[in-house]
Coordinates of C-alpha atoms in Angstrom, one line a residue:
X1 CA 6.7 26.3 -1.4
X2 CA 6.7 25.0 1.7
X3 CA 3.5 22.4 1.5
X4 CA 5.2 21.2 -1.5
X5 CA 8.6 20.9 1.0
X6 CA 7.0 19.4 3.8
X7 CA 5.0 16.6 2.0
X8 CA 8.3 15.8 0.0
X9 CA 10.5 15.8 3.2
X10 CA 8.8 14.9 6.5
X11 CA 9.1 11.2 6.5
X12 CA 13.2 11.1 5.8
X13 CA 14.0 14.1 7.9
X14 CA 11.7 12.3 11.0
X15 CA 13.3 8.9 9.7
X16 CA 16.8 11.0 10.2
X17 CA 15.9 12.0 13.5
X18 CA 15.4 8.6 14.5
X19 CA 11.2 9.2 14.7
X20 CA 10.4 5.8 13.5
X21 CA 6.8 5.3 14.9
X22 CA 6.0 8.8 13.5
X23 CA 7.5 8.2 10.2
X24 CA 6.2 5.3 9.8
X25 CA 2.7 6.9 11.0
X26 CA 2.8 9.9 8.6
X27 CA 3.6 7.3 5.8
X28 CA 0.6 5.1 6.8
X29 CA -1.6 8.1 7.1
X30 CA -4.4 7.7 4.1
X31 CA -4.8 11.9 4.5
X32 CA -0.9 12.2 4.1
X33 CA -0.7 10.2 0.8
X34 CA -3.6 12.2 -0.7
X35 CA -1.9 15.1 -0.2
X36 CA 1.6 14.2 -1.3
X37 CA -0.2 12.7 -4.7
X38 CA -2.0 15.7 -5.6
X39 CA 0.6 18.1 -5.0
X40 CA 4.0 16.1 -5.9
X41 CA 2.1 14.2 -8.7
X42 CA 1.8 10.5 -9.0
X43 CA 4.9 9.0 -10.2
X44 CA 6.5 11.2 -8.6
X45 CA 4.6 10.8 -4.9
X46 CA 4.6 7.0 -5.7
X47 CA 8.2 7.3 -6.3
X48 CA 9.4 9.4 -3.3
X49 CA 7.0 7.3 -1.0
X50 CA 9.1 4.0 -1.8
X51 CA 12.1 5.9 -0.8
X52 CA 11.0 7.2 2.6
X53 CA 10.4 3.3 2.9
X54 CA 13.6 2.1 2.2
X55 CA 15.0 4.7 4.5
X56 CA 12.7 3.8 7.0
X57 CA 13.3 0.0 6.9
X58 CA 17.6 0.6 6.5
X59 CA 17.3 2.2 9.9
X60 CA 15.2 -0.1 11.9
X61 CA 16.5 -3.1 10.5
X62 CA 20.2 -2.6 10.2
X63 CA 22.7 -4.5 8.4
X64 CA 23.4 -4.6 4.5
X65 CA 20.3 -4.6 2.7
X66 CA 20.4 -8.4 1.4
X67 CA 20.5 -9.0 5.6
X68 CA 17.4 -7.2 5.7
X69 CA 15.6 -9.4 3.4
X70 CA 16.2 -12.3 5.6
X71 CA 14.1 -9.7 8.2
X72 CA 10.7 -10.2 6.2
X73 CA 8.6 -11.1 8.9
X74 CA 10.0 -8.1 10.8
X75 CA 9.8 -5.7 8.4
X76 CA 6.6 -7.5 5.9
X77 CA 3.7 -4.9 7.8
X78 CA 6.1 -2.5 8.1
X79 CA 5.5 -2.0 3.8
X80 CA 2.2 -3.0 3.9
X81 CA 1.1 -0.1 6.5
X82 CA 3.6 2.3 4.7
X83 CA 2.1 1.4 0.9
X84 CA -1.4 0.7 1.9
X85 CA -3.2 3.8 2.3
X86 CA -1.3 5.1 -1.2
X87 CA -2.1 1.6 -3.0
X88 CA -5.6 1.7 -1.8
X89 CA -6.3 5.2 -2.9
X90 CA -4.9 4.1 -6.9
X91 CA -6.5 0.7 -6.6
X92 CA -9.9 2.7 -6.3
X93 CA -10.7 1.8 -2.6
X94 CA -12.7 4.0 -1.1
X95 CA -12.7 7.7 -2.5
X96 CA -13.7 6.5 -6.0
X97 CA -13.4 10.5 -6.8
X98 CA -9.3 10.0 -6.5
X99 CA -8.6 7.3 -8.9
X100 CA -10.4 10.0 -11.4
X101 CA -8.4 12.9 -10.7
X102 CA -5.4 11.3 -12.6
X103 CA -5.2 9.3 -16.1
X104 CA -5.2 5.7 -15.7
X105 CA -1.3 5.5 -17.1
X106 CA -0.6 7.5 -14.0
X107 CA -2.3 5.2 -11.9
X108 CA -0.9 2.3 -13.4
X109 CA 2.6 3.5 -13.3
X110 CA 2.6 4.4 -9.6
X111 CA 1.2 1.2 -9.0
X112 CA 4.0 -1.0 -10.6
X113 CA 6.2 1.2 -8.4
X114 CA 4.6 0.1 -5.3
X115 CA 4.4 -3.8 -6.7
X116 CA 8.1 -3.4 -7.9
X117 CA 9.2 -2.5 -4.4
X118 CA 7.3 -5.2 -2.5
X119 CA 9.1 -7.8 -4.7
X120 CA 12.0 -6.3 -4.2
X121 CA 11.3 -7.3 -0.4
X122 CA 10.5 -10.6 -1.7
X123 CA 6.4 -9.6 -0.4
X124 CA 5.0 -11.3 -3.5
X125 CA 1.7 -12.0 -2.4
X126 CA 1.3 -8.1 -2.0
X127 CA 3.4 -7.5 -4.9
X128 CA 1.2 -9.4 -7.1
X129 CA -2.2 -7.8 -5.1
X130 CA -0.8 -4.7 -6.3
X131 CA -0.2 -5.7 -9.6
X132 CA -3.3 -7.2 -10.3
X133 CA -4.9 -3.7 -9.4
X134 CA -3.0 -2.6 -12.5
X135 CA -4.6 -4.7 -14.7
X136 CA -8.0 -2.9 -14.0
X137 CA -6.9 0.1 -15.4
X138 CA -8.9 0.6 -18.4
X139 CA -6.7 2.7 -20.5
X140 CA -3.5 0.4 -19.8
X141 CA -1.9 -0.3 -23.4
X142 CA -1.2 -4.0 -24.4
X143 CA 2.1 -4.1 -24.4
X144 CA 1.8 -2.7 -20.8
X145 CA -0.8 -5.8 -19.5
X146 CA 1.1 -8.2 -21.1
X147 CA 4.2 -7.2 -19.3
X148 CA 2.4 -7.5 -16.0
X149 CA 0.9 -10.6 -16.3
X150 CA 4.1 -11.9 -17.4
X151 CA 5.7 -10.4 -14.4
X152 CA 2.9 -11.6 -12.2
X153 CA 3.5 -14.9 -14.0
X154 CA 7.2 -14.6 -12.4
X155 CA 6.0 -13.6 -9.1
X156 CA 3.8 -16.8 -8.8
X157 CA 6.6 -18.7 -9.9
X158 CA 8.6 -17.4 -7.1
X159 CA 5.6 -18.4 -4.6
X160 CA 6.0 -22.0 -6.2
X161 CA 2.4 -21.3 -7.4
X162 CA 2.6 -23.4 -10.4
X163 CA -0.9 -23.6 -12.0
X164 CA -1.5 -19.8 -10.9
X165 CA 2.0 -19.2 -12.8
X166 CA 0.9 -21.0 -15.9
X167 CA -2.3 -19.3 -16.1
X168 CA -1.0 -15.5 -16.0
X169 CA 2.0 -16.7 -18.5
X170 CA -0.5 -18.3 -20.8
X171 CA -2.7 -15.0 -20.7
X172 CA -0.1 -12.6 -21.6
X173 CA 0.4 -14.6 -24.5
X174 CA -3.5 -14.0 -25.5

């Protein structure tokens, strides 16, 4: 349908025709993320939202994309505006109605989405926000936690955070 067009598609085409303020405006827009979510579904919202980003950031910040990493303090609140309205929603801030609407292995895979990419961007402080938000999903298997504190364990590591590091490590041994 078209809805289903529209959320999927509005960000790259306004992205393609060099509308960065209101791409990155309709990607910061809490009400926009809702809707994308609960008609796209939320890997596959949390998925397509990442990707808009990337787009986003390769055309305001040009250059190879290991250039644009050295960019971080240009681009840093460009993610955090673009993910935050879709990371608070799943992280339960707010509407605490939304984070009920899908199963927490939903919720917990959109977030590592969102924490993936802002390591990717070398944003670990947000990266391991995000992350940690994960680890409050109730129904998130074992194996699963494990693997995020060890990855937090990494992003602290990469922050130089050594005791913080040590700690999350330690715990996904538990």
């Amino acid at each position: 349908s078209r809805l289903l067009y529209s959320l999927e598609m509005l960000p790259s085409h306004l992205i393609r025709g060099d509308m960065f303020i209101e791409a990155g405006d309709v990607l910061s827009d809490r009400g926009f993320s809702k809707a994308r979510y609960r008609h796209l579904g939320l890997p596959s919202a949390a998925q397509r939202h990442v990707k808009d980003v990337e787009l986003l950031l390769a055309r305001i910040v040009p250059g190879p994309r290991d250039a644009r990493i050295n960019s971080r303090p240009y681009y840093g609140h460009v993610i955090r505006q673009a993910y935050g309205a879709f990371v608070d929603l799943m992280a339960g801030k707010g509407e605490s109605e939304e984070r009920d609407v899908f199963d927490g292995q939903e919720i917990a895979e959109a977030l590592v989405v969102m924490g993936t990419s802002f390591s990717e961007w070398l944003c670990w402080n947000d990266a391991i926000s995000v992350w940690m938000s994960c680890l409050s999903v109730s129904s998130l298997a074992l194996a699963k936690k494990a693997a995020l504190l060890y990855t937090i364990g990494i992003a602290f590591l990469e922050l130089s955070d050594y005791g913080q590091a040590v700690a999350s490590l330690n715990e996904c041994l538990e």
